[in-house]
């Protein structure tokens, strides 16, 4: 009875039984709760088609429904992972994934990517591209996605294609040289014109630069106002010369400092930096110049803290800082709403409160730190979190809301100080949660200990035991009414 009451609270009421109709409506209205229900419980798949031959991806892409599109793509991603495929995001593509992402409609043979480009829905275009949507696939009209964008005169999308799918490089004030005699108001106007792409007005700046007296060759080679100091490291020289998106600097020789020109490689998307032992103890404020970064890897260094400027890298999706001495995440990290992966194993981190705003997390690894709890994580909003690992810490108590992580497939909490498991963890689904490690914890419940001693993944038995405890009322601290009121308060806060 208690289980049914719980399900009635978490699942939307489906009067009428028209699950397909509710699925299409939830996409157009971006009702995430109903959309999640249809995909997970309603027997609807991403390949389900409406009467006109469109899938959910087609409808979301046509209407520019970014949240709905992201939810469906996340569901496809989890499907691929569960059947042993790779992650659909990034450059790698799995054959079966491509078929699902690039399914054509029954009307003109257009894919979701075609529809997004034709409609000029820039954010949808980027999402589908990240999940491996084909650029070259043609519709029944023999048109590619780019050709649809050109035909519909969607300039923003066309320019995105011309940039090779990269974000438009931002014009920074520090990069724009001053013009002698120019007033502050005139400079602001010129900068505004540059950012707006007004080449006619902005060319005044180039003209003034051309009129400047020539500098000696040695001086111009030492410093470029727009690109920072001349590079010293060969990796940076090659990166600039070839305009590479990836920059890997691994130094094993007697380097005593980072090449200053690194922080001016503003076109770089993926940066990996590793200095000799004990050299890199902090990242400079100039880190904020790297506004195009999507991946930052600074593992195996001697960092003791992360700068607040990290919060300005708003395009970041992947942060890796294993094997450092970082004690805390900076508060500014709450601004990084696009971050999907954080790997901070083997540091000295004491809490995760600064991660409160990171609701798009997919992977969070915090093994071998000094955590006493996981307080601060917004479990209900972490609808995409697949992996949570916090083994070898000092965690003594688990939040009963942990069971709200509906997409979680792996939970690692071994080698902590956990004595009791909240019965609410029984809300996990064994078909979703495939791995749950709790070794070397002082668990009081003898039945839980016996399950853990069996030497295999005890997920199913463990969850069944917790559900029985929940149904019998043992260990419950709050009534269903209190939980409903709490949920309502959270929704109002959202």
Tab-separated table of C-alpha atoms in Angstrom:
chain	number	residue	atom	x	y	z
A	1	UNK	CA	0.000	0.000	0.000
A	2	UNK	CA	2.794	2.405	0.916
A	3	UNK	CA	4.554	1.526	-2.334
A	4	UNK	CA	1.464	2.371	-4.359
A	5	UNK	CA	1.115	5.639	-2.485
A	6	UNK	CA	4.708	6.476	-3.334
A	7	UNK	CA	4.207	5.672	-7.016
A	8	UNK	CA	1.081	7.813	-7.106
A	9	UNK	CA	3.103	10.747	-5.854
A	10	UNK	CA	6.050	10.453	-8.263
A	11	UNK	CA	4.123	9.471	-11.399
A	12	UNK	CA	1.745	11.844	-13.188
A	13	UNK	CA	-1.872	10.749	-13.333
A	14	UNK	CA	-2.655	9.323	-16.758
A	15	UNK	CA	-6.387	9.549	-17.131
A	16	UNK	CA	-7.798	8.436	-20.453
A	17	UNK	CA	-4.995	6.009	-21.308
A	18	UNK	CA	-3.827	7.828	-24.462
A	19	UNK	CA	-0.129	7.584	-23.640
A	20	UNK	CA	1.023	8.459	-27.161
A	21	UNK	CA	-1.106	11.616	-27.209
A	22	UNK	CA	0.245	12.625	-23.815
A	23	UNK	CA	3.769	12.012	-25.127
A	24	UNK	CA	3.336	14.392	-28.078
A	25	UNK	CA	1.641	17.004	-25.886
A	26	UNK	CA	4.397	16.827	-23.249
A	27	UNK	CA	7.041	17.482	-25.928
A	28	UNK	CA	5.265	20.579	-27.225
A	29	UNK	CA	4.488	21.914	-23.732
A	30	UNK	CA	7.908	20.780	-22.405
A	31	UNK	CA	6.238	19.072	-19.469
A	32	UNK	CA	9.285	17.165	-18.257
A	33	UNK	CA	7.505	15.060	-15.635
A	34	UNK	CA	5.014	13.618	-18.139
A	35	UNK	CA	7.715	13.194	-20.795
A	36	UNK	CA	9.909	11.246	-18.354
A	37	UNK	CA	6.934	9.062	-17.388
A	38	UNK	CA	6.019	8.240	-20.965
A	39	UNK	CA	9.574	7.203	-21.838
A	40	UNK	CA	10.270	5.239	-18.654
A	41	UNK	CA	6.880	3.738	-17.755
A	42	UNK	CA	4.403	4.422	-20.540
A	43	UNK	CA	5.776	2.039	-23.155
A	44	UNK	CA	6.805	4.913	-25.445
A	45	UNK	CA	10.189	4.744	-27.182
A	46	UNK	CA	12.169	7.500	-28.966
A	47	UNK	CA	11.294	5.764	-32.254
A	48	UNK	CA	7.520	5.933	-31.666
A	49	UNK	CA	5.852	7.871	-34.496
A	50	UNK	CA	2.711	9.978	-34.615
A	51	UNK	CA	0.032	9.734	-37.303
A	52	UNK	CA	2.114	11.943	-39.618
A	53	UNK	CA	5.230	9.802	-39.297
A	54	UNK	CA	7.251	12.028	-36.962
A	55	UNK	CA	9.213	10.823	-33.921
A	56	UNK	CA	9.583	12.740	-30.678
A	57	UNK	CA	12.987	14.016	-31.821
A	58	UNK	CA	11.446	15.392	-35.024
A	59	UNK	CA	8.694	17.240	-33.160
A	60	UNK	CA	11.064	18.698	-30.549
A	61	UNK	CA	13.542	19.828	-33.224
A	62	UNK	CA	10.838	21.347	-35.443
A	63	UNK	CA	9.369	23.339	-32.568
A	64	UNK	CA	12.669	24.380	-31.029
A	65	UNK	CA	11.742	22.590	-27.774
A	66	UNK	CA	15.226	22.440	-26.267
A	67	UNK	CA	14.288	20.890	-22.904
A	68	UNK	CA	12.179	18.182	-24.504
A	69	UNK	CA	14.886	17.425	-27.054
A	70	UNK	CA	17.498	17.143	-24.308
A	71	UNK	CA	15.296	14.767	-22.308
A	72	UNK	CA	14.756	12.445	-25.276
A	73	UNK	CA	18.455	12.497	-26.163
A	74	UNK	CA	19.334	11.664	-22.560
A	75	UNK	CA	16.931	8.710	-22.692
A	76	UNK	CA	18.587	7.444	-25.886
A	77	UNK	CA	21.980	7.864	-24.242
A	78	UNK	CA	20.970	5.735	-21.263
A	79	UNK	CA	19.512	3.103	-23.601
A	80	UNK	CA	22.817	2.858	-25.464
A	81	UNK	CA	24.844	2.675	-22.244
A	82	UNK	CA	22.591	-0.050	-20.826
A	83	UNK	CA	23.108	-2.257	-23.879
A	84	UNK	CA	26.874	-1.858	-23.721
A	85	UNK	CA	27.318	0.898	-26.268
A	86	UNK	CA	29.426	4.021	-25.916
A	87	UNK	CA	28.425	7.526	-24.919
A	88	UNK	CA	26.572	9.156	-27.806
A	89	UNK	CA	27.924	12.578	-26.992
A	90	UNK	CA	31.162	13.872	-28.517
A	91	UNK	CA	32.920	12.729	-31.654
A	92	UNK	CA	32.632	8.977	-31.142
A	93	UNK	CA	29.528	7.379	-32.635
A	94	UNK	CA	27.920	4.022	-32.124
A	95	UNK	CA	26.218	2.554	-35.213
A	96	UNK	CA	22.920	1.833	-33.469
A	97	UNK	CA	22.979	5.269	-31.891
A	98	UNK	CA	23.379	6.910	-35.304
A	99	UNK	CA	20.303	5.089	-36.539
A	100	UNK	CA	18.221	6.423	-33.649
A	101	UNK	CA	19.522	9.989	-33.836
A	102	UNK	CA	19.315	10.137	-37.640
A	103	UNK	CA	15.904	8.533	-38.162
A	104	UNK	CA	14.022	10.149	-41.035
A	105	UNK	CA	10.398	11.256	-40.969
A	106	UNK	CA	7.791	9.725	-43.286
A	107	UNK	CA	7.026	13.026	-45.022
A	108	UNK	CA	10.192	14.293	-46.712
A	109	UNK	CA	12.757	11.958	-45.212
A	110	UNK	CA	14.135	14.682	-42.945
A	111	UNK	CA	16.051	13.954	-39.752
A	112	UNK	CA	15.695	15.905	-36.512
A	113	UNK	CA	18.946	17.696	-37.427
A	114	UNK	CA	17.426	18.725	-40.783
A	115	UNK	CA	14.366	20.120	-39.010
A	116	UNK	CA	16.397	22.023	-36.410
A	117	UNK	CA	18.570	23.628	-39.104
A	118	UNK	CA	15.606	24.470	-41.319
A	119	UNK	CA	13.849	26.129	-38.393
A	120	UNK	CA	16.943	27.999	-37.249
A	121	UNK	CA	16.727	26.487	-33.764
A	122	UNK	CA	20.351	27.075	-32.836
A	123	UNK	CA	20.374	25.363	-29.419
A	124	UNK	CA	18.658	22.278	-30.851
A	125	UNK	CA	21.211	22.183	-33.657
A	126	UNK	CA	24.067	22.163	-31.135
A	127	UNK	CA	22.452	19.470	-28.976
A	128	UNK	CA	21.932	17.128	-31.921
A	129	UNK	CA	25.452	17.786	-33.176
A	130	UNK	CA	26.878	16.864	-29.754
A	131	UNK	CA	25.029	13.560	-29.966
A	132	UNK	CA	26.496	12.716	-33.367
A	133	UNK	CA	23.804	13.830	-35.805
A	134	UNK	CA	24.967	13.453	-39.412
A	135	UNK	CA	25.905	16.590	-41.367
A	136	UNK	CA	26.064	14.791	-44.707
A	137	UNK	CA	22.839	12.779	-44.657
A	138	UNK	CA	20.376	13.943	-47.323
A	139	UNK	CA	16.594	14.003	-47.205
A	140	UNK	CA	14.277	12.688	-49.892
A	141	UNK	CA	14.579	16.179	-51.400
A	142	UNK	CA	18.348	15.558	-51.766
A	143	UNK	CA	19.182	18.334	-49.292
A	144	UNK	CA	21.631	18.303	-46.382
A	145	UNK	CA	21.079	20.104	-43.077
A	146	UNK	CA	23.279	23.012	-44.202
A	147	UNK	CA	21.326	23.338	-47.440
A	148	UNK	CA	18.077	23.523	-45.485
A	149	UNK	CA	19.535	26.285	-43.310
A	150	UNK	CA	20.646	28.226	-46.395
A	151	UNK	CA	17.305	27.706	-48.111
A	152	UNK	CA	15.474	29.080	-45.058
A	153	UNK	CA	18.052	31.905	-44.661
A	154	UNK	CA	18.935	30.915	-41.099
A	155	UNK	CA	22.154	32.917	-40.946
A	156	UNK	CA	23.094	31.987	-37.377
A	157	UNK	CA	22.997	28.296	-38.223
A	158	UNK	CA	24.804	28.798	-41.548
A	159	UNK	CA	27.629	30.678	-39.809
A	160	UNK	CA	27.823	27.881	-37.241
A	161	UNK	CA	28.406	25.405	-40.072
A	162	UNK	CA	31.049	27.706	-41.568
A	163	UNK	CA	32.860	27.693	-38.209
A	164	UNK	CA	32.892	23.902	-38.292
A	165	UNK	CA	30.358	23.593	-35.500
A	166	UNK	CA	32.347	25.751	-33.092
A	167	UNK	CA	30.970	28.549	-30.922
A	168	UNK	CA	31.517	32.062	-32.211
A	169	UNK	CA	34.671	33.534	-30.709
A	170	UNK	CA	33.845	36.367	-28.386
A	171	UNK	CA	35.410	39.798	-28.924
A	172	UNK	CA	37.228	40.762	-25.736
A	173	UNK	CA	37.894	44.342	-24.796
A	174	UNK	CA	41.515	43.586	-23.939
A	175	UNK	CA	42.089	42.307	-27.486
A	176	UNK	CA	41.082	45.583	-29.137
A	177	UNK	CA	43.991	48.041	-29.423
A	178	UNK	CA	43.472	51.681	-28.522
A	179	UNK	CA	43.417	54.383	-31.184
A	180	UNK	CA	45.294	57.603	-30.382
A	181	UNK	CA	42.887	60.481	-29.750
A	182	UNK	CA	39.854	58.195	-29.423
A	183	UNK	CA	37.489	59.162	-26.602
A	184	UNK	CA	36.111	56.600	-24.164
A	185	UNK	CA	32.641	56.933	-25.710
A	186	UNK	CA	34.032	56.366	-29.221
A	187	UNK	CA	35.946	53.306	-28.039
A	188	UNK	CA	32.813	51.808	-26.476
A	189	UNK	CA	30.928	52.407	-29.710
A	190	UNK	CA	33.685	50.740	-31.746
A	191	UNK	CA	33.787	47.706	-29.431
A	192	UNK	CA	30.009	47.402	-29.656
A	193	UNK	CA	30.240	47.498	-33.442
A	194	UNK	CA	32.914	44.803	-33.473
A	195	UNK	CA	30.797	42.530	-31.306
A	196	UNK	CA	27.796	43.132	-33.562
A	197	UNK	CA	29.855	42.335	-36.653
A	198	UNK	CA	29.620	45.839	-38.122
A	199	UNK	CA	32.689	45.591	-40.341
A	200	UNK	CA	32.225	49.003	-41.942
A	201	UNK	CA	32.423	50.843	-38.622
A	202	UNK	CA	34.933	48.484	-37.044
A	203	UNK	CA	37.293	48.895	-40.000
A	204	UNK	CA	38.109	52.325	-38.610
A	205	UNK	CA	40.141	50.497	-35.990
A	206	UNK	CA	42.100	48.622	-38.661
A	207	UNK	CA	42.685	51.823	-40.584
A	208	UNK	CA	44.064	53.516	-37.502
A	209	UNK	CA	46.312	50.522	-36.881
A	210	UNK	CA	47.612	50.689	-40.454
A	211	UNK	CA	48.470	54.343	-39.944
A	212	UNK	CA	50.608	53.598	-36.887
A	213	UNK	CA	54.371	53.737	-37.409
A	214	UNK	CA	55.953	50.330	-38.009
A	215	UNK	CA	57.553	48.728	-34.998
A	216	UNK	CA	60.790	46.852	-35.054
A	217	UNK	CA	60.546	43.155	-35.893
A	218	UNK	CA	61.839	42.111	-32.477
A	219	UNK	CA	59.199	44.121	-30.665
A	220	UNK	CA	56.258	42.841	-32.715
A	221	UNK	CA	57.394	39.263	-32.256
A	222	UNK	CA	57.543	39.638	-28.489
A	223	UNK	CA	53.919	40.575	-27.961
A	224	UNK	CA	50.730	40.615	-29.947
A	225	UNK	CA	48.040	42.734	-28.210
A	226	UNK	CA	45.332	40.384	-29.384
A	227	UNK	CA	47.060	37.093	-28.699
A	228	UNK	CA	49.204	37.747	-25.644
A	229	UNK	CA	52.925	36.963	-25.314
A	230	UNK	CA	54.733	35.012	-27.990
A	231	UNK	CA	54.596	31.274	-27.167
A	232	UNK	CA	57.593	29.479	-25.716
A	233	UNK	CA	56.380	25.885	-25.660
A	234	UNK	CA	56.311	24.035	-28.971
A	235	UNK	CA	52.841	22.653	-28.257
A	236	UNK	CA	51.402	26.157	-28.047
A	237	UNK	CA	53.237	27.302	-31.188
A	238	UNK	CA	51.725	24.427	-33.152
A	239	UNK	CA	48.304	24.951	-31.580
A	240	UNK	CA	48.231	28.587	-32.678
A	241	UNK	CA	49.708	27.999	-36.107
A	242	UNK	CA	47.183	25.288	-36.945
A	243	UNK	CA	44.310	26.768	-34.917
A	244	UNK	CA	43.853	23.473	-33.065
A	245	UNK	CA	40.898	22.973	-30.747
A	246	UNK	CA	42.878	20.602	-28.483
A	247	UNK	CA	45.949	21.614	-26.482
A	248	UNK	CA	47.891	19.045	-24.446
A	249	UNK	CA	50.876	20.214	-22.394
A	250	UNK	CA	52.545	17.474	-20.316
A	251	UNK	CA	55.865	18.597	-18.870
A	252	UNK	CA	58.227	16.097	-17.271
A	253	UNK	CA	61.383	18.154	-17.562
A	254	UNK	CA	62.572	20.919	-15.268
A	255	UNK	CA	59.873	23.478	-16.117
A	256	UNK	CA	59.409	25.976	-13.298
A	257	UNK	CA	56.350	27.842	-14.626
A	258	UNK	CA	53.593	27.683	-17.195
A	259	UNK	CA	54.171	29.389	-20.530
A	260	UNK	CA	52.168	32.674	-20.108
A	261	UNK	CA	50.956	32.480	-23.695
A	262	UNK	CA	48.869	29.411	-22.813
A	263	UNK	CA	46.223	31.574	-21.147
A	264	UNK	CA	45.784	33.529	-24.397
A	265	UNK	CA	44.867	30.477	-26.522
A	266	UNK	CA	41.259	31.593	-26.549
A	267	UNK	CA	40.247	29.363	-29.427
A	268	UNK	CA	41.052	26.152	-27.522
A	269	UNK	CA	38.143	23.896	-26.530
A	270	UNK	CA	40.008	21.119	-24.720
A	271	UNK	CA	42.999	21.777	-22.463
A	272	UNK	CA	45.146	19.237	-20.607
A	273	UNK	CA	47.928	20.663	-18.462
A	274	UNK	CA	50.342	18.655	-16.333
A	275	UNK	CA	53.482	20.178	-14.847
A	276	UNK	CA	56.403	18.480	-13.041
A	277	UNK	CA	55.695	17.491	-9.410
A	278	UNK	CA	55.154	20.433	-7.081
A	279	UNK	CA	55.276	23.127	-9.783
A	280	UNK	CA	51.623	23.980	-10.484
A	281	UNK	CA	50.105	24.962	-7.130
A	282	UNK	CA	47.485	27.389	-8.447
A	283	UNK	CA	45.780	28.473	-11.652
A	284	UNK	CA	46.090	32.202	-12.469
A	285	UNK	CA	43.198	34.642	-12.916
A	286	UNK	CA	44.045	34.655	-16.644
A	287	UNK	CA	42.321	31.269	-16.783
A	288	UNK	CA	39.161	33.306	-17.396
A	289	UNK	CA	40.475	34.228	-20.874
A	290	UNK	CA	39.804	30.684	-22.078
A	291	UNK	CA	36.094	31.268	-22.606
A	292	UNK	CA	35.832	28.593	-25.313
A	293	UNK	CA	36.905	25.748	-23.020
A	294	UNK	CA	34.576	22.772	-22.797
A	295	UNK	CA	37.121	20.420	-21.193
A	296	UNK	CA	39.702	21.291	-18.539
A	297	UNK	CA	42.073	18.569	-17.315
A	298	UNK	CA	44.600	19.576	-14.643
A	299	UNK	CA	45.092	16.212	-12.943
A	300	UNK	CA	48.361	15.095	-11.324
A	301	UNK	CA	49.527	18.538	-10.236
A	302	UNK	CA	49.901	20.233	-6.841
A	303	UNK	CA	46.875	22.532	-6.888
A	304	UNK	CA	45.689	23.584	-3.436
A	305	UNK	CA	42.688	25.622	-4.631
A	306	UNK	CA	40.682	26.517	-7.720
A	307	UNK	CA	40.301	30.211	-8.644
A	308	UNK	CA	36.959	32.014	-8.682
A	309	UNK	CA	37.686	32.823	-12.328
A	310	UNK	CA	36.813	29.198	-13.104
A	311	UNK	CA	33.177	30.287	-12.808
A	312	UNK	CA	33.583	32.457	-15.921
A	313	UNK	CA	34.223	29.470	-18.173
A	314	UNK	CA	30.513	29.007	-18.752
A	315	UNK	CA	30.915	26.567	-21.656
A	316	UNK	CA	32.735	23.994	-19.529
A	317	UNK	CA	31.294	20.483	-19.613
A	318	UNK	CA	34.161	18.369	-18.319
A	319	UNK	CA	36.429	19.163	-15.331
A	320	UNK	CA	39.114	16.715	-14.232
A	321	UNK	CA	41.439	17.509	-11.302
A	322	UNK	CA	42.402	14.167	-9.827
A	323	UNK	CA	45.536	13.779	-7.697
A	324	UNK	CA	45.869	17.349	-6.426
A	325	UNK	CA	45.496	18.932	-2.982
A	326	UNK	CA	42.347	20.983	-3.581
A	327	UNK	CA	40.418	21.545	-0.336
A	328	UNK	CA	37.211	23.119	-1.671
A	329	UNK	CA	35.242	23.891	-4.791
A	330	UNK	CA	34.929	27.672	-5.323
A	331	UNK	CA	31.448	29.167	-4.911
A	332	UNK	CA	31.704	30.528	-8.446
A	333	UNK	CA	31.339	26.975	-9.783
A	334	UNK	CA	27.592	27.369	-9.304
A	335	UNK	CA	27.658	29.392	-12.546
A	336	UNK	CA	28.828	26.390	-14.585
A	337	UNK	CA	25.367	25.103	-15.394
A	338	UNK	CA	26.544	23.120	-18.441
A	339	UNK	CA	29.075	20.969	-16.559
A	340	UNK	CA	28.360	17.266	-17.040
A	341	UNK	CA	31.489	15.572	-15.685
A	342	UNK	CA	33.539	16.311	-12.572
A	343	UNK	CA	36.368	13.975	-11.566
A	344	UNK	CA	37.996	15.239	-8.377
A	345	UNK	CA	39.290	11.983	-6.887
A	346	UNK	CA	42.266	12.004	-4.546
A	347	UNK	CA	42.107	15.561	-3.267
A	348	UNK	CA	41.268	17.064	0.133
A	349	UNK	CA	37.739	18.306	-0.604
A	350	UNK	CA	35.530	18.598	2.474
A	351	UNK	CA	32.083	19.419	1.057
A	352	UNK	CA	30.134	19.733	-2.194
A	353	UNK	CA	27.902	22.701	-1.391
A	354	UNK	CA	29.416	24.738	-4.224
A	355	UNK	CA	28.032	22.193	-6.720
A	356	UNK	CA	24.441	23.061	-5.849
A	357	UNK	CA	23.664	24.715	-9.182
A	358	UNK	CA	25.180	22.011	-11.390
A	359	UNK	CA	21.935	20.266	-12.311
A	360	UNK	CA	23.225	18.848	-15.616
A	361	UNK	CA	25.801	16.586	-14.006
A	362	UNK	CA	26.104	13.139	-15.582
A	363	UNK	CA	29.216	11.896	-13.753
A	364	UNK	CA	30.483	12.984	-10.331
A	365	UNK	CA	33.570	11.241	-8.917
A	366	UNK	CA	34.795	12.258	-5.465
A	367	UNK	CA	36.693	9.203	-4.239
A	368	UNK	CA	39.486	9.574	-1.668
A	369	UNK	CA	38.696	13.024	-0.324
A	370	UNK	CA	37.662	14.271	3.124
A	371	UNK	CA	33.909	14.462	2.633
A	372	UNK	CA	31.717	14.069	5.707
A	373	UNK	CA	28.447	14.246	3.754
A	374	UNK	CA	26.993	14.899	0.322
A	375	UNK	CA	24.862	17.779	1.587
A	376	UNK	CA	24.333	20.457	-1.041
A	377	UNK	CA	23.511	18.265	-4.019
A	378	UNK	CA	20.009	18.869	-5.378
A	379	UNK	CA	19.016	15.251	-5.893
A	380	UNK	CA	15.598	15.958	-7.350
A	381	UNK	CA	17.045	18.227	-10.046
A	382	UNK	CA	19.903	15.875	-10.961
A	383	UNK	CA	17.794	14.027	-13.511
A	384	UNK	CA	20.818	13.228	-15.709
A	385	UNK	CA	23.247	11.949	-13.068
A	386	UNK	CA	24.361	8.429	-14.050
A	387	UNK	CA	27.479	7.900	-11.917
A	388	UNK	CA	28.064	9.069	-8.330
A	389	UNK	CA	31.191	7.795	-6.602
A	390	UNK	CA	32.369	8.954	-3.164
A	391	UNK	CA	34.286	5.988	-1.770
A	392	UNK	CA	37.134	6.337	0.745
A	393	UNK	CA	35.736	9.406	2.500
A	394	UNK	CA	34.343	10.106	5.976
A	395	UNK	CA	30.637	10.073	5.131
A	396	UNK	CA	28.621	8.969	8.161
A	397	UNK	CA	25.052	9.650	7.045
A	398	UNK	CA	23.179	9.512	3.758
A	399	UNK	CA	20.366	11.847	2.807
A	400	UNK	CA	17.069	10.004	2.319
A	401	UNK	CA	16.573	12.073	-0.850
A	402	UNK	CA	19.453	10.204	-2.495
A	403	UNK	CA	16.903	7.734	-3.864
A	404	UNK	CA	15.484	10.478	-6.093
A	405	UNK	CA	18.398	10.109	-8.523
A	406	UNK	CA	16.214	8.368	-11.095
A	407	UNK	CA	18.907	7.992	-13.789
A	408	UNK	CA	21.675	6.709	-11.508
A	409	UNK	CA	23.299	3.490	-12.726
A	410	UNK	CA	26.367	3.376	-10.441
A	411	UNK	CA	26.651	4.456	-6.789
A	412	UNK	CA	29.975	3.978	-4.980
A	413	UNK	CA	30.090	4.558	-1.223
A	414	UNK	CA	32.576	1.962	0.028
A	415	UNK	CA	35.128	2.730	2.777
A	416	UNK	CA	33.104	5.362	4.612
A	417	UNK	CA	31.505	5.559	8.079
A	418	UNK	CA	27.924	4.738	7.106
A	419	UNK	CA	26.049	2.902	9.866
A	420	UNK	CA	22.478	3.082	8.529
A	421	UNK	CA	20.911	3.116	5.093
A	422	UNK	CA	17.805	5.278	4.646
A	423	UNK	CA	14.910	3.030	3.684
A	424	UNK	CA	14.046	5.613	1.008
A	425	UNK	CA	16.969	4.234	-1.034
A	426	UNK	CA	14.529	1.480	-1.925
A	427	UNK	CA	13.069	3.962	-4.407
A	428	UNK	CA	15.982	3.135	-6.731
A	429	UNK	CA	15.056	0.799	-9.592
A	430	UNK	CA	17.238	-2.310	-9.901
A	431	UNK	CA	16.864	-2.187	-13.685
A	432	UNK	CA	18.475	1.258	-13.614
A	433	UNK	CA	20.871	1.098	-10.659
A	434	UNK	CA	23.281	-1.603	-11.797
A	435	UNK	CA	26.078	-1.088	-9.256
A	436	UNK	CA	25.859	-0.125	-5.557
A	437	UNK	CA	29.069	-0.618	-3.520
A	438	UNK	CA	29.043	-0.301	0.274
A	439	UNK	CA	32.063	-2.379	1.328
A	440	UNK	CA	33.896	-1.525	4.552
A	441	UNK	CA	31.174	0.517	6.223
A	442	UNK	CA	30.048	-0.100	9.853
A	443	UNK	CA	26.504	-1.104	8.805
A	444	UNK	CA	24.330	-1.940	11.838
A	445	UNK	CA	21.581	-3.849	10.005
A	446	UNK	CA	22.625	-7.520	10.096
A	447	UNK	CA	20.564	-8.384	7.014
A	448	UNK	CA	22.268	-5.668	5.004
A	449	UNK	CA	25.654	-6.957	6.163
A	450	UNK	CA	24.788	-10.499	5.056
A	451	UNK	CA	23.714	-9.254	1.636
A	452	UNK	CA	26.964	-7.334	1.246
A	453	UNK	CA	29.023	-10.353	2.305
A	454	UNK	CA	27.820	-12.442	-0.642
A	455	UNK	CA	30.638	-11.138	-2.774
A	456	UNK	CA	28.595	-10.008	-5.788
A	457	UNK	CA	26.572	-6.993	-6.821
A	458	UNK	CA	23.774	-7.035	-4.203
A	459	UNK	CA	21.603	-4.365	-5.785
A	460	UNK	CA	18.390	-6.351	-6.239
A	461	UNK	CA	18.389	-8.009	-2.808
A	462	UNK	CA	19.477	-4.823	-1.080
A	463	UNK	CA	16.741	-2.712	-2.639
A	464	UNK	CA	14.110	-5.367	-1.938
A	465	UNK	CA	15.164	-5.430	1.720
A	466	UNK	CA	14.967	-1.639	1.989
A	467	UNK	CA	11.506	-1.634	0.408
A	468	UNK	CA	10.263	-4.185	2.919
A	469	UNK	CA	11.640	-2.024	5.710
A	470	UNK	CA	9.902	0.983	4.207
A	471	UNK	CA	6.574	-0.816	3.827
A	472	UNK	CA	6.704	-2.042	7.430
A	473	UNK	CA	7.329	1.509	8.615
A	474	UNK	CA	10.681	0.671	10.186
A	475	UNK	CA	13.143	3.501	9.991
A	476	UNK	CA	10.692	5.955	8.414
A	477	UNK	CA	11.205	9.418	9.780
A	478	UNK	CA	8.548	11.316	7.925
A	479	UNK	CA	5.005	10.653	6.897
A	480	UNK	CA	3.881	10.777	3.288
A	481	UNK	CA	2.085	14.037	3.966
A	482	UNK	CA	5.289	15.667	5.119
A	483	UNK	CA	7.075	14.447	2.003
A	484	UNK	CA	4.341	15.865	-0.224
A	485	UNK	CA	4.598	19.229	1.501
A	486	UNK	CA	8.351	19.171	1.076
A	487	UNK	CA	8.014	18.377	-2.632
A	488	UNK	CA	5.585	21.274	-3.050
A	489	UNK	CA	8.019	23.624	-1.339
A	490	UNK	CA	10.828	22.513	-3.667
A	491	UNK	CA	8.648	23.028	-6.736
A	492	UNK	CA	7.753	26.517	-5.565
A	493	UNK	CA	11.428	27.238	-5.037
A	494	UNK	CA	12.194	26.052	-8.582
